[in-house]
Amino acid sequence: MPRRFPVRLLSTLILAILLPFAGCHSQAPLPAPDVFAKQFSGQNAFDHVAKLVAFGPHPSGSPELEQTRQYIETQLRTFGWTVERQKFTDPTPHGPIEFINLIARPADADPNDSRAIVCTHYDTKWFADQRFVGADDGGSGTGALLELARVLAPQKDFARRFELVFFDGEEAIREFHVDLPPYDGLWGSRHYAHALVASKRLPQFKFGVLWDMIGNRDVVIKFPQDSPTKAVRGIFAASDALGTRSHFGYLRGNMVDDHLDLNSAGLPTVDLIDFNFPPWHTPGDTLDKIDAASLAIVGQTTLYHLVQSAAELR
Ligand SMILES: [Zn+2]
């Protein structure tokens, strides 16, 4: 006759077997949105931009962009992210160029876990006749995205809902031509959007957030008219909560930027940009024109919005 386990002993045994697995994918509570948002350091983001600017001009296809890439990859790995190089070669007005998007996910995340993307571009515009290092245009978004990676990483269950994407080739080789071929500009985001559709992963994504030119002193982000209403409302609400509302408003028109092909593909993506930047595409777009306080305003307000969107990302 088999010995019967006392019920209490049996349940203890079951618990002992199950407990080691209980941590897997359990939803640890996130810090309150304002507490979490304040973990984003504008100074850290600024320090990354200083490193990027020190590589000098880094247009698509240049050895300096490869150095920039290695810096981004090293930082991301230090924070616990894996980085995929999405390579492709497209014909450009300067002949074929190999472009490389960097796609980061938490080290233990599955690509099918991603529910949202936060993205920027890390290339700087090529000029034959001027030294252009793109502290704001190329640098600010990249520095901020690296800082976001650091802040998100410890919140593993939340972080695995995000894909952080660093686009190559946002800048036009000559001039933007984005509606019809022959295309120029938005090379990386066009390829990423098409690849996302081809991979059949698009339906798992809820939204995208794009950062471009967010470091301007006294930053005022102006949402293009084609911005997804839900995202704009969310960011306005976040800015109300953090006291940064005066730094966000609407643009009169639209903007040629990396959100266009993501939106066309069906991934509603909001473009956070302060285009009221006189040194734009001039040798004056240098480190002294950007401000850690501005990077903090945009980084923290966006992060607050992401936390408020957590339920949508399960
Ligand atoms: Zn530019």
Tab-separated table of C-alpha atoms in Angstrom, residues 119-121 123 137-138 167 169-171 176 178 185-187 189-190 210-214 222 224 226 251 254-264 269-275 280:
chain	number	residue	atom	x	y	z
A	119	CYS	CA	14.819	54.977	-32.388
A	120	THR	CA	17.210	57.658	-33.599
A	121	HIS	CA	19.845	58.106	-36.302
A	123	ASP	CA	25.047	59.043	-38.995
A	137	ASP	CA	21.687	66.227	-35.552
A	138	GLY	CA	22.792	62.627	-35.037
A	167	PHE	CA	19.398	54.064	-37.913
A	169	GLY	CA	21.659	56.836	-43.401
A	170	GLU	CA	18.976	59.184	-42.140
A	171	GLU	CA	20.790	61.957	-43.934
A	176	PHE	CA	16.129	64.411	-49.476
A	178	VAL	CA	11.753	60.259	-50.078
A	185	GLY	CA	17.812	60.008	-47.305
A	186	LEU	CA	15.974	57.900	-44.676
A	187	TRP	CA	17.934	54.891	-45.967
A	189	SER	CA	14.515	53.508	-41.510
A	190	ARG	CA	13.161	52.633	-44.979
A	210	LEU	CA	11.751	58.705	-32.715
A	211	TRP	CA	14.278	61.112	-31.208
A	212	ASP	CA	16.101	63.494	-33.561
A	213	MET	CA	17.638	66.879	-32.663
A	214	ILE	CA	16.548	66.875	-29.011
A	222	LYS	CA	7.271	70.384	-31.939
A	224	PRO	CA	4.680	67.258	-36.823
A	226	ASP	CA	1.124	63.703	-38.956
A	251	LEU	CA	4.616	72.122	-35.544
A	254	ASN	CA	5.226	67.958	-41.373
A	255	MET	CA	8.809	66.799	-41.146
A	256	VAL	CA	10.941	64.594	-43.369
A	257	ASP	CA	12.378	62.185	-40.823
A	258	ASP	CA	12.760	58.517	-39.955
A	259	HIS	CA	9.174	58.155	-38.717
A	260	LEU	CA	7.762	58.400	-42.262
A	261	ASP	CA	8.407	54.853	-43.470
A	262	LEU	CA	7.545	53.380	-40.075
A	263	ASN	CA	4.172	55.112	-40.233
A	264	SER	CA	3.655	54.048	-43.857
A	269	THR	CA	5.617	56.510	-34.705
A	270	VAL	CA	5.905	59.939	-33.148
A	271	ASP	CA	8.827	62.210	-34.077
A	272	LEU	CA	10.279	64.240	-31.208
A	273	ILE	CA	12.307	66.999	-32.860
A	274	ASP	CA	13.252	70.610	-32.200
A	275	PHE	CA	13.945	71.875	-35.691
A	280	TRP	CA	21.393	72.899	-38.469
